[in-house]
Coordinates of C-alpha atoms in Angstrom, one line a residue:
M1 CA 23.5 -26.6 1.2
D2 CA 23.2 -22.8 1.5
I3 CA 19.6 -23.0 2.8
I4 CA 20.6 -25.6 5.4
N5 CA 23.3 -23.3 6.7
K6 CA 20.9 -20.4 6.9
V7 CA 18.4 -22.6 8.9
K8 CA 21.3 -23.5 11.2
N9 CA 22.3 -19.9 11.6
L10 CA 18.7 -19.0 12.4
R11 CA 18.5 -21.8 15.0
D12 CA 21.8 -20.6 16.5
E13 CA 20.5 -17.0 16.6
E14 CA 17.3 -18.1 18.4
K15 CA 19.4 -20.0 20.9
R16 CA 21.5 -16.9 21.5
L17 CA 18.4 -14.8 22.2
E18 CA 16.9 -17.3 24.7
W19 CA 16.8 -16.1 28.3
E20 CA 15.6 -17.7 31.5
G21 CA 15.8 -16.4 35.0
T22 CA 13.8 -15.6 38.1
F23 CA 11.3 -12.8 38.5
A24 CA 14.0 -11.0 40.6
D25 CA 16.4 -11.2 37.6
Y26 CA 13.6 -10.0 35.3
L27 CA 13.1 -6.9 37.4
E28 CA 16.7 -5.9 36.8
I29 CA 16.1 -6.1 33.0
V30 CA 12.9 -3.9 33.5
K31 CA 15.0 -1.4 35.5
N32 CA 17.5 -1.1 32.7
R33 CA 15.1 -1.5 29.7
P34 CA 11.6 -0.3 30.7
E35 CA 10.4 -0.9 27.1
V36 CA 10.2 -4.7 27.7
A37 CA 7.2 -4.0 29.9
Q38 CA 5.3 -2.1 27.2
T39 CA 1.7 -2.9 26.3
A40 CA 0.7 -4.8 23.2
H41 CA -0.6 -1.6 21.5
S42 CA 2.6 0.2 22.3
R43 CA 4.7 -2.7 20.9
V44 CA 2.8 -2.5 17.6
Y45 CA 3.2 1.3 17.3
N46 CA 6.9 1.2 18.2
M47 CA 7.4 -1.7 15.7
V48 CA 5.8 0.4 12.9
K49 CA 7.8 3.5 13.9
S50 CA 11.1 1.7 14.1
A51 CA 11.0 0.8 10.4
G52 CA 11.3 4.5 9.6
V53 CA 9.1 7.5 9.1
E54 CA 9.5 10.0 6.2
E55 CA 7.8 13.4 5.8
R56 CA 6.7 13.8 2.2
D57 CA 4.3 16.4 0.8
G58 CA 3.1 17.2 4.3
R59 CA 2.3 13.6 4.9
R60 CA 4.0 11.0 7.1
M61 CA 5.1 7.9 5.1
Y62 CA 5.6 4.8 7.3
E63 CA 8.3 2.6 5.7
F64 CA 7.0 -0.5 7.5
F65 CA 4.2 -0.8 5.0
G66 CA 6.2 0.5 2.0
S67 CA 7.2 -2.9 0.6
S68 CA 3.6 -4.3 0.1
I69 CA 1.0 -1.5 0.5
F70 CA 0.9 0.9 -2.5
G71 CA -1.0 4.1 -2.9
L72 CA -2.7 4.0 0.5
E73 CA -0.4 6.5 2.3
S74 CA -3.3 8.6 3.6
A75 CA -5.2 5.5 5.0
I76 CA -2.0 4.2 6.6
E77 CA -1.2 7.5 8.1
R78 CA -4.6 7.7 9.6
L79 CA -4.4 4.2 10.9
V80 CA -1.1 4.9 12.7
E81 CA -1.8 8.4 13.9
E82 CA -5.5 7.9 14.9
Y83 CA -5.3 4.4 16.4
F84 CA -1.8 2.9 17.0
H85 CA -0.2 6.1 18.4
P86 CA -2.9 7.2 20.9
A87 CA -3.5 3.5 21.8
A88 CA 0.2 3.2 22.6
K89 CA -0.2 6.2 25.0
R90 CA -2.9 4.3 26.9
L91 CA -5.6 6.6 25.6
D92 CA -9.2 5.4 25.3
V93 CA -9.0 4.3 21.7
R94 CA -7.0 1.2 22.8
K95 CA -10.3 0.0 24.4
R96 CA -11.8 -0.3 21.0
I97 CA -11.8 -3.1 18.4
L98 CA -9.9 -1.9 15.3
L99 CA -12.1 -2.6 12.3
L100 CA -10.6 -2.3 8.8
M101 CA -13.4 -1.7 6.3
G102 CA -13.0 -1.6 2.6
P103 CA -13.6 -3.3 -0.8
V104 CA -12.3 -6.8 -1.7
S105 CA -8.6 -7.1 -2.6
G106 CA -8.1 -3.6 -1.3
G107 CA -5.2 -4.4 1.1
K108 CA -7.0 -5.1 4.4
S109 CA -5.7 -8.7 4.8
T110 CA -2.2 -7.6 3.6
I111 CA -2.0 -4.9 6.4
V112 CA -3.0 -7.5 9.0
S113 CA -0.5 -10.0 7.7
M114 CA 2.3 -7.5 7.7
L115 CA 1.6 -6.6 11.3
K116 CA 1.7 -10.3 12.3
R117 CA 4.9 -11.0 10.4
G118 CA 6.4 -7.7 11.8
L119 CA 5.6 -8.7 15.4
E120 CA 7.2 -12.1 14.9
H121 CA 10.4 -10.4 13.7
Y122 CA 10.2 -7.5 16.2
S123 CA 10.0 -9.9 19.2
R124 CA 13.5 -11.1 18.2
T125 CA 15.0 -7.7 18.5
D126 CA 16.2 -5.9 21.6
E127 CA 13.6 -3.2 21.3
G128 CA 10.8 -5.6 20.9
A129 CA 11.8 -8.3 23.4
V130 CA 8.9 -9.9 25.3
Y131 CA 9.2 -11.9 28.6
A132 CA 6.6 -14.2 30.1
I133 CA 6.0 -16.4 33.2
K134 CA 7.6 -19.7 32.2
G135 CA 5.1 -22.6 31.6
C136 CA 2.1 -20.3 31.3
P137 CA -0.1 -21.2 28.3
M138 CA -1.1 -17.6 28.0
H139 CA 2.5 -16.2 28.1
E140 CA 1.4 -14.0 31.0
D141 CA 3.1 -10.7 31.8
P142 CA 5.5 -11.4 34.8
L143 CA 4.5 -8.0 36.3
H144 CA 1.1 -9.4 37.2
L145 CA 2.9 -11.1 40.1
I146 CA 3.2 -7.8 41.8
P147 CA 0.2 -7.6 44.4
Q148 CA -2.4 -5.0 43.7
H149 CA -1.6 -3.0 46.9
L150 CA 2.1 -2.6 45.9
R151 CA 1.5 -1.5 42.4
E152 CA 1.6 2.2 43.2
D153 CA 4.9 1.8 45.0
F154 CA 6.2 -0.1 41.9
F155 CA 5.1 2.8 39.7
Q156 CA 6.9 5.3 41.9
E157 CA 10.1 3.2 41.7
Y158 CA 10.0 2.0 38.1
G159 CA 7.7 4.5 36.3
I160 CA 5.7 1.6 34.8
R161 CA 1.9 1.1 35.3
I162 CA 0.7 -2.5 35.8
E163 CA -2.6 -3.5 34.4
G164 CA -4.4 -6.8 34.8
S165 CA -4.5 -9.5 37.5
L166 CA -2.6 -12.8 37.8
S167 CA -4.4 -15.6 36.0
P168 CA -6.1 -18.4 38.0
L169 CA -3.5 -20.9 36.8
N170 CA -0.5 -18.8 37.8
T171 CA -2.2 -17.8 41.1
M172 CA -2.4 -21.5 41.9
R173 CA 1.2 -22.2 40.6
L174 CA 2.6 -19.3 42.7
D175 CA 1.1 -20.9 45.8
K176 CA 1.8 -24.6 45.1
E177 CA 5.1 -24.4 43.2
Y178 CA 6.8 -21.3 44.7
G179 CA 5.3 -21.1 48.2
G180 CA 4.0 -17.6 47.4
K181 CA 7.6 -16.3 46.8
I182 CA 7.2 -14.2 43.6
E183 CA 10.9 -13.4 43.4
N184 CA 11.6 -17.1 42.6
V185 CA 9.0 -17.5 39.8
K186 CA 10.6 -18.5 36.6
V187 CA 10.5 -16.1 33.7
E188 CA 11.6 -16.6 30.1
R189 CA 11.9 -14.7 26.9
I190 CA 9.3 -15.6 24.3
F191 CA 9.2 -15.1 20.5
F192 CA 5.9 -14.4 18.8
S193 CA 4.9 -17.0 16.3
E194 CA 1.5 -17.5 14.6
D195 CA 2.4 -21.1 13.7
K196 CA 3.3 -21.9 17.3
R197 CA 0.4 -19.9 18.6
I198 CA 2.5 -17.5 20.7
G199 CA 1.3 -13.9 21.0
I200 CA -0.5 -14.0 17.6
G201 CA -4.0 -15.5 17.1
T202 CA -6.5 -15.7 14.2
F203 CA -10.2 -16.4 14.5
S204 CA -12.3 -17.2 11.5
P205 CA -16.1 -17.5 12.0
S206 CA -17.9 -20.6 10.7
D207 CA -21.5 -21.9 11.1
P208 CA -22.8 -20.2 14.3
K209 CA -24.6 -23.4 15.2
S210 CA -21.5 -25.6 15.2
Q211 CA -18.8 -23.1 16.3
D212 CA -17.9 -23.3 20.0
I213 CA -17.0 -20.3 22.2
A214 CA -14.1 -22.5 23.3
D215 CA -12.4 -21.6 20.1
L216 CA -12.0 -18.1 21.6
T217 CA -11.7 -18.7 25.4
G218 CA -10.4 -22.3 25.8
S219 CA -12.3 -25.2 27.4
I220 CA -12.4 -27.8 30.2
D221 CA -10.1 -30.8 29.7
F222 CA -12.5 -33.5 30.9
S223 CA -9.7 -36.2 31.0
T224 CA -8.1 -34.3 33.9
I225 CA -11.2 -33.8 36.1
A226 CA -10.7 -37.2 37.8
E227 CA -7.1 -36.2 38.6
F228 CA -7.9 -32.7 39.9
G229 CA -11.4 -33.3 41.2
S230 CA -13.2 -30.2 40.0
E231 CA -14.1 -28.2 36.8
S232 CA -13.1 -25.1 38.6
D233 CA -9.5 -26.2 39.1
P234 CA -7.4 -24.2 36.6
R235 CA -5.2 -27.2 35.9
A236 CA -8.3 -28.9 34.4
Y237 CA -8.8 -26.1 31.9
R238 CA -7.1 -25.8 28.5
F239 CA -6.2 -22.1 28.1
D240 CA -5.8 -22.6 24.3
G241 CA -8.5 -20.4 22.8
E242 CA -7.4 -17.6 20.4
L243 CA -7.8 -14.9 23.0
N244 CA -5.6 -16.9 25.4
K245 CA -2.9 -17.5 22.8
A246 CA -2.9 -14.0 21.4
N247 CA -2.1 -12.5 24.8
R248 CA 0.7 -10.0 24.7
G249 CA 0.4 -9.5 20.9
M250 CA -2.5 -9.3 18.5
M251 CA -5.5 -11.3 17.3
E252 CA -7.0 -11.1 13.9
F253 CA -10.7 -11.5 13.8
Q254 CA -11.6 -12.4 10.1
E255 CA -15.0 -11.3 8.7
I256 CA -16.0 -10.1 12.2
L257 CA -19.5 -9.1 11.3
K258 CA -20.4 -12.6 10.2
S259 CA -19.8 -13.9 13.7
D260 CA -22.5 -14.8 16.2
E261 CA -23.2 -12.1 18.9
K262 CA -21.8 -14.3 21.8
F263 CA -18.3 -14.1 20.2
L264 CA -18.5 -10.4 19.8
W265 CA -19.5 -9.7 23.4
H266 CA -16.4 -11.5 24.6
L267 CA -14.3 -9.1 22.4
L268 CA -16.0 -6.1 23.9
S269 CA -15.2 -7.2 27.5
L270 CA -11.6 -7.8 26.5
T271 CA -11.1 -4.5 24.7
Q272 CA -13.1 -2.3 27.2
E273 CA -12.0 -3.9 30.5
G274 CA -8.9 -5.8 29.5
N275 CA -10.3 -9.2 30.6
F276 CA -12.7 -11.9 29.5
K277 CA -14.7 -14.7 31.2
A278 CA -13.7 -18.4 30.7
G279 CA -15.0 -21.4 32.5
R280 CA -15.7 -21.2 36.3
F281 CA -13.0 -18.7 37.0
A282 CA -12.6 -15.1 37.9
L283 CA -12.1 -12.7 35.0
I284 CA -8.9 -13.5 33.0
S285 CA -6.8 -10.5 32.1
A286 CA -5.3 -10.3 28.6
D287 CA -3.4 -7.6 26.8
E288 CA -3.8 -7.8 23.1
L289 CA -4.7 -5.7 20.0
I290 CA -7.9 -6.9 18.4
I291 CA -7.9 -6.2 14.7
A292 CA -10.8 -7.2 12.4
H293 CA -11.8 -6.6 8.8
T294 CA -15.0 -6.6 6.8
N295 CA -16.3 -5.2 3.5
E296 CA -18.5 -2.1 3.1
S297 CA -21.8 -3.8 2.4
E298 CA -21.7 -6.0 5.5
Y299 CA -20.6 -2.9 7.5
K300 CA -23.6 -0.9 6.3
S301 CA -25.9 -3.7 7.1
F302 CA -24.4 -4.0 10.6
I303 CA -24.7 -0.3 11.5
S304 CA -28.3 -0.2 10.2
N305 CA -29.4 -2.7 12.8
K306 CA -30.2 -0.8 16.1
K307 CA -29.3 -3.9 18.1
N308 CA -25.6 -3.4 17.2
E309 CA -25.3 0.2 18.5
A310 CA -23.4 -0.9 21.6
L311 CA -21.0 -2.9 19.6
H312 CA -20.5 -0.2 17.0
S313 CA -19.7 2.4 19.6
R314 CA -16.8 0.2 20.8
M315 CA -15.2 0.0 17.4
I316 CA -12.7 2.2 15.6
V317 CA -13.6 2.0 11.9
M318 CA -10.7 2.6 9.5
P319 CA -11.7 2.8 5.8
I320 CA -9.2 1.1 3.6
P321 CA -10.1 2.2 0.0
Y322 CA -8.6 1.1 -3.3
N323 CA -5.4 2.8 -4.4
L324 CA -6.1 5.8 -6.7
K325 CA -2.7 6.3 -8.3
V326 CA -1.9 4.7 -11.6
S327 CA 1.9 4.3 -10.9
E328 CA 1.1 2.6 -7.5
E329 CA -1.5 0.4 -9.2
E330 CA 1.3 -0.8 -11.6
R331 CA 3.4 -1.7 -8.6
I332 CA 0.5 -3.8 -7.2
Y333 CA 0.3 -5.8 -10.4
Q334 CA 4.0 -6.2 -10.6
K335 CA 4.0 -7.6 -7.0
M336 CA 1.1 -10.0 -7.8
I337 CA 2.8 -11.2 -10.9
K338 CA 6.1 -11.7 -9.2
E339 CA 4.4 -13.8 -6.5
S340 CA 2.6 -16.0 -9.1
D341 CA 3.6 -18.8 -11.5
I342 CA 3.5 -16.4 -14.5
S343 CA 6.5 -14.3 -13.4
H344 CA 8.6 -15.8 -16.3
V345 CA 6.3 -14.2 -18.9
H346 CA 7.5 -11.1 -20.6
V347 CA 5.0 -8.3 -20.0
A348 CA 5.7 -5.5 -22.5
P349 CA 6.4 -2.0 -21.0
H350 CA 3.2 0.0 -20.4
A351 CA 0.9 -3.1 -20.6
L352 CA 0.4 -2.9 -16.8
R353 CA 0.0 0.9 -17.0
A354 CA -2.8 0.5 -19.5
A355 CA -4.6 -1.9 -17.2
A356 CA -3.9 0.4 -14.2
I357 CA -5.4 3.4 -16.1
F358 CA -8.6 1.4 -16.6
S359 CA -8.8 0.3 -13.0
I360 CA -8.2 3.7 -11.5
L361 CA -10.8 5.4 -13.8
S362 CA -13.3 2.8 -12.5
R363 CA -12.7 3.9 -8.9
L364 CA -12.8 7.7 -9.4
K365 CA -15.9 9.8 -9.1
E366 CA -16.7 12.7 -11.4
S367 CA -15.5 16.0 -9.9
K368 CA -17.8 18.9 -9.5
K369 CA -14.9 21.2 -10.0
Q370 CA -15.0 23.1 -13.3
G371 CA -12.5 21.9 -15.9
V372 CA -11.7 18.6 -14.2
D373 CA -12.7 15.4 -16.0
V374 CA -11.8 11.9 -14.8
V375 CA -8.7 11.7 -16.9
K376 CA -7.3 15.0 -15.5
K377 CA -8.2 13.9 -12.0
M378 CA -6.4 10.6 -12.6
R379 CA -3.3 12.5 -13.7
L380 CA -3.4 14.9 -10.8
Y381 CA -3.8 12.1 -8.3
D382 CA -0.8 10.4 -9.8
G383 CA 1.4 13.5 -9.2
E384 CA 1.5 14.6 -12.8
N385 CA 1.6 18.3 -13.7
V386 CA -1.6 19.4 -15.3
E387 CA -1.5 23.0 -16.6
G388 CA -3.8 25.3 -14.5
F389 CA -3.9 23.1 -11.4
N390 CA -1.7 22.8 -8.3
Q391 CA -1.4 20.8 -5.1
V392 CA -4.2 22.8 -3.4
D393 CA -6.6 21.7 -6.2
V394 CA -5.6 18.1 -5.6
E395 CA -6.4 18.3 -1.9
E396 CA -9.7 19.9 -2.7
L397 CA -10.5 17.1 -5.2
R398 CA -9.7 14.5 -2.5
K399 CA -12.0 16.2 0.0
E400 CA -15.0 16.2 -2.5
Y401 CA -15.9 12.5 -1.7
Q402 CA -15.3 10.7 1.5
D403 CA -16.0 7.3 -0.1
E404 CA -13.9 7.7 -3.3
G405 CA -12.1 4.5 -4.0
M406 CA -14.5 2.2 -2.1
D407 CA -15.7 0.6 -5.3
G408 CA -14.5 -0.1 -8.8
I409 CA -12.4 -2.8 -10.4
D410 CA -10.2 -4.7 -8.0
P411 CA -6.6 -5.8 -8.7
R412 CA -7.5 -9.5 -8.6
Y413 CA -9.8 -9.1 -11.6
V414 CA -7.0 -7.5 -13.6
I415 CA -4.5 -10.3 -12.6
N416 CA -7.0 -13.0 -13.5
R417 CA -7.5 -11.4 -16.9
I418 CA -3.8 -11.1 -17.5
S419 CA -3.4 -14.8 -16.5
S420 CA -6.2 -15.7 -19.0
T421 CA -4.4 -13.7 -21.7
I422 CA -1.1 -15.6 -21.1
I423 CA -2.7 -19.0 -21.3
R424 CA -4.7 -18.1 -24.4
K425 CA -1.9 -16.5 -26.3
E426 CA 0.5 -19.4 -25.8
I427 CA 3.4 -17.0 -26.3
P428 CA 5.5 -16.0 -23.3
S429 CA 5.0 -12.3 -24.1
I430 CA 1.9 -10.0 -23.7
N431 CA 1.4 -6.4 -24.6
A432 CA -1.1 -3.6 -23.6
L433 CA -3.6 -4.5 -26.3
D434 CA -3.7 -8.1 -25.2
V435 CA -4.4 -7.0 -21.7
L436 CA -7.1 -4.4 -22.6
R437 CA -8.8 -6.9 -24.9
S438 CA -8.9 -9.4 -22.1
L439 CA -10.2 -6.9 -19.6
K440 CA -13.0 -5.9 -22.0
E441 CA -14.0 -9.6 -22.7
G442 CA -14.1 -10.4 -19.0
L443 CA -16.5 -7.5 -18.1
D444 CA -19.6 -9.5 -19.3
Q445 CA -18.8 -12.3 -16.8
H446 CA -18.0 -9.9 -13.9
P447 CA -20.7 -10.7 -11.2
S448 CA -21.0 -7.2 -9.7
I449 CA -21.2 -5.1 -12.9
S450 CA -24.6 -3.7 -13.9
K451 CA -25.6 -2.8 -17.5
D452 CA -25.1 0.9 -16.7
D453 CA -21.7 0.2 -15.2
L454 CA -20.7 -1.9 -18.2
E455 CA -21.2 1.0 -20.6
T456 CA -19.1 3.2 -18.4
Y457 CA -16.4 0.6 -18.1
L458 CA -16.2 0.0 -21.8
N459 CA -15.7 3.8 -22.2
Y460 CA -12.9 3.6 -19.7
I461 CA -11.2 0.8 -21.7
S462 CA -11.4 3.1 -24.8
I463 CA -9.8 5.9 -22.7
A464 CA -7.1 3.6 -21.6
R465 CA -6.5 2.5 -25.2
K466 CA -6.2 6.2 -26.3
E467 CA -3.7 6.8 -23.5
Y468 CA -1.7 3.8 -24.5
D469 CA -1.7 4.9 -28.2
E470 CA 0.0 8.2 -27.1
I471 CA 2.5 6.3 -25.0
A472 CA 3.2 3.8 -27.9
K473 CA 3.8 6.6 -30.4
K474 CA 6.2 8.4 -28.0
E475 CA 8.0 5.2 -27.4
V476 CA 8.7 4.6 -31.1
Q477 CA 9.5 8.3 -31.5
K478 CA 12.2 8.0 -28.9
A479 CA 13.6 4.8 -30.4
F480 CA 13.7 6.4 -33.9
V481 CA 15.5 9.5 -32.7
Y482 CA 18.8 8.1 -31.7
S483 CA 19.7 10.9 -29.4
Y484 CA 16.2 11.9 -28.4
E485 CA 17.1 14.0 -25.4
E486 CA 19.8 15.8 -27.3
S487 CA 17.4 16.6 -30.2
A488 CA 14.7 17.8 -27.7
K489 CA 17.2 20.0 -25.8
T490 CA 18.4 21.6 -29.1
L491 CA 14.9 22.3 -30.3
M492 CA 13.9 23.7 -26.9
D493 CA 17.0 25.9 -26.6
N494 CA 16.3 27.2 -30.1
Y495 CA 12.6 27.9 -29.2
L496 CA 13.6 29.7 -25.9
D497 CA 16.1 31.9 -27.7
N498 CA 13.4 33.0 -30.1
V499 CA 10.8 33.5 -27.4
E500 CA 13.2 35.6 -25.3
A501 CA 14.0 37.8 -28.3
Y502 CA 10.3 38.1 -29.2
C503 CA 9.2 39.1 -25.7
N504 CA 12.0 41.6 -25.2
K505 CA 11.6 42.9 -28.8
N506 CA 15.2 42.1 -29.6
K507 CA 17.0 40.6 -32.6
L508 CA 18.8 37.3 -32.8
R509 CA 22.3 36.9 -34.2
D510 CA 23.0 34.3 -36.8
P511 CA 25.7 32.0 -35.3
L512 CA 27.5 31.6 -38.7
T513 CA 27.2 35.0 -40.4
G514 CA 26.9 37.1 -37.3
E515 CA 24.1 39.1 -39.0
E516 CA 21.0 40.2 -37.0
M517 CA 17.7 38.6 -37.7
N518 CA 14.1 38.7 -36.4
P519 CA 12.8 35.9 -34.1
D520 CA 11.8 32.8 -36.2
E521 CA 8.0 33.0 -36.0
K522 CA 7.6 30.0 -38.2
L523 CA 9.6 27.8 -35.8
M524 CA 7.8 29.1 -32.7
R525 CA 4.3 28.5 -34.2
S526 CA 5.3 25.1 -35.5
I527 CA 5.9 24.1 -31.8
E528 CA 3.0 26.0 -30.2
E529 CA 0.5 24.6 -32.6
Q530 CA 1.3 21.1 -31.5
I531 CA -0.6 21.8 -28.2
G532 CA -3.3 24.0 -29.6
I533 CA -1.9 27.4 -28.8
S534 CA -3.9 29.8 -31.1
E535 CA -2.5 32.9 -32.8
N536 CA -4.3 35.1 -30.2
A537 CA -2.9 33.1 -27.3
K538 CA 0.7 32.8 -28.5
K539 CA 1.9 36.1 -26.8
A540 CA 0.5 35.1 -23.4
F541 CA 2.0 31.6 -23.7
R542 CA 5.5 33.0 -24.6
E543 CA 5.4 35.5 -21.8
E544 CA 4.4 32.6 -19.4
I545 CA 7.5 30.7 -20.6
L546 CA 9.7 33.7 -20.1
I547 CA 8.4 34.3 -16.5
R548 CA 9.1 30.6 -15.7
L549 CA 12.6 31.0 -17.2
S550 CA 13.3 34.1 -15.1
A551 CA 12.0 32.4 -11.9
Y552 CA 14.3 29.5 -12.4
A553 CA 17.3 31.9 -13.1
R554 CA 16.5 33.8 -9.9
K555 CA 16.6 30.6 -7.8
G556 CA 19.9 29.5 -9.5
K557 CA 18.1 26.5 -11.1
R558 CA 18.5 25.4 -14.7
F559 CA 15.4 25.5 -16.9
D560 CA 15.4 22.2 -18.8
Y561 CA 13.3 20.0 -21.0
N562 CA 11.2 18.9 -18.0
S563 CA 10.6 22.3 -16.5
H564 CA 7.3 23.1 -18.2
E565 CA 4.9 20.3 -18.9
R566 CA 3.1 21.8 -21.9
L567 CA 6.3 23.0 -23.6
K568 CA 7.7 19.5 -23.1
E569 CA 4.6 18.0 -24.7
A570 CA 4.9 20.5 -27.6
I571 CA 8.5 19.6 -28.2
Q572 CA 7.8 15.9 -28.2
K573 CA 4.9 16.3 -30.7
K574 CA 7.0 18.6 -32.9
L575 CA 9.9 16.0 -33.0
F576 CA 7.4 13.2 -33.7
A577 CA 5.7 15.3 -36.4
D578 CA 9.0 15.8 -38.2
L579 CA 9.7 12.1 -37.9
K580 CA 6.2 10.9 -38.7
D581 CA 6.7 10.3 -42.4
V582 CA 9.9 8.4 -41.8
V583 CA 8.3 6.3 -39.1
K584 CA 5.1 5.7 -41.2
I585 CA 7.0 4.5 -44.2
T586 CA 9.5 2.4 -42.3
T587 CA 7.0 0.6 -40.0
S588 CA 4.2 0.0 -42.5
S589 CA 6.2 -1.2 -45.5
K590 CA 5.4 -4.8 -46.2
T591 CA 8.7 -5.2 -48.2
P592 CA 11.1 -2.8 -46.7
D593 CA 14.2 -1.9 -48.7
E594 CA 17.7 -2.3 -47.3
S595 CA 17.9 1.1 -45.7
Q596 CA 14.4 0.7 -44.1
L597 CA 15.3 -2.8 -42.8
K598 CA 18.5 -1.4 -41.3
K599 CA 16.5 1.4 -39.6
I600 CA 13.9 -1.1 -38.3
N601 CA 16.6 -3.4 -36.9
E602 CA 18.3 -0.4 -35.2
V603 CA 14.9 0.7 -33.6
I604 CA 14.1 -2.9 -32.5
A605 CA 17.6 -3.2 -30.9
R606 CA 17.1 0.1 -29.1
L607 CA 13.6 -0.9 -27.8
I608 CA 15.1 -4.1 -26.5
D609 CA 18.3 -2.6 -25.0
E610 CA 17.0 0.7 -23.6
H611 CA 13.2 0.4 -23.2
G612 CA 12.6 -3.1 -21.8
Y613 CA 11.0 -4.9 -24.7
N614 CA 11.8 -8.3 -26.1
S615 CA 12.0 -9.1 -29.8
V616 CA 8.3 -10.2 -30.0
S617 CA 6.9 -7.2 -28.1
A618 CA 9.2 -4.7 -30.0
N619 CA 8.0 -6.0 -33.4
E620 CA 4.3 -5.9 -32.2
L621 CA 4.8 -2.3 -31.0
L622 CA 6.2 -1.2 -34.4
R623 CA 3.4 -2.8 -36.4
Y624 CA 0.8 -1.2 -34.1
V625 CA 2.3 2.3 -34.3
G626 CA 2.6 1.9 -38.0
S627 CA -1.1 1.1 -38.2
L628 CA -1.9 4.1 -36.0
L629 CA 0.0 6.5 -38.2
N630 CA -1.6 5.2 -41.4
R631 CA -5.1 5.8 -40.1

């Protein structure tokens, strides 16, 4: 019954929020809370801003989109700062159609859907409250009742600019129902709802020959002409087109460039002049954000046609590329799986990461910068430390190509292949190898992949496999070393003591005997060789470590296992090299003895308890790593 109680509470809350009064009462609300008279563009911007804004790495992160849009921080920041914000300030960009342009499954529809759901919720808050003339099918702004010649006086008194004229229907109602007394006109609070067609509209083009302009602007109700005597009587007109119903909020125009021209010209009039023509009436005012979306190929075809220049000049085009961060791509897959019927399936750790590595590689372009291959670029974009590169290099890489991320493998393809794997495997558990195998098998059937692309993509699958091999080995390594962090810390501290003594030409003191001894060259080289530090380069590497150590000490920070990426990698590889034989024997033995069996069971228990595996995926991981070590 809990859900019934929640529905009742929601109903009670809506009843509490309801308000009705006269226009005179409404003016008192406007005086105390001017934000209720804000424009549709201002409402959208304030809604996004109210969810929270965080400054991170010199970039504004808008929390409003944080729950569903991953890895598109730059595109979102541009959308808010270059369109919503200036449009909210009544600058000229609000007189443009907002066109989101990007590849399939890139997040365009999700952004629009979030804005719609956000407006529905925001209109139920005090900050986002919306009021309209009661009984108006277009939910008209009550301030349109103020006559044109008094609007400057109204601005002087209230500080609010009024745009738009009273609609033909409300002009007639004011005269017939209220005797011209605007102070008595009934006003009510409205709540945006796409389902109820209040403040949110959606238009989807169909066959231009059969689609009627009435879908946008409403139509004559012929059954009432006999009653009202004329087609030009506003009471004989149904103000039920998408432009009518989306007034005060926003209208989504799906696949806009597939629409017939006659539909697009109505949008231009609305965005540029704030009105549109319907029936045999004067121009009808409407205040709404028009947001459309399309893919890149249709957009290129559209702008190449000279006939569309006027339309193009009245659009603000916002590119929405694919995400280019591996960690964020993982989140996209997790979200899609959670929303599907396969959420009960156990996806082994790093399976989604392996798929994400492949997807991201397919979207990246080869850099012209020396020493940067696609794998390094992928790591840098994901915020990893790559020796020899910094944040400035990352920004330079991003500026190399304006269209990076506009093509490649889309998230839906990956989820489709994961689904296929689950159904085929008939076990409620899948691992990275299952996913990569399925991705590889599906490439032949992918409609948009050429033979040249196929070869490149197969190479990316191999790279993703190699990346996963390293992850898998480290995972087993950690599970075998019971106190991995402690072992790593001890080994690193020992290395740092020796490096410090070596660079400062000092001796070390034996902790047991107290006698002085030379730095342990054998130990230092055994660690440095793990990451390819040559005999000639060892001195420079050790001095680099000592400089980093001193810098941390000056800042009062502790130099730990994660403070130097290459040293961390060397420590990990050294620990694993020491363990390799034990792991190899234990994981590959077909008939393990009692001690090996005990060790295997301990490792499996640790993989399950601490690393997120289940018994099936843990056993599969051990067998796979055993085969890797025996190659």
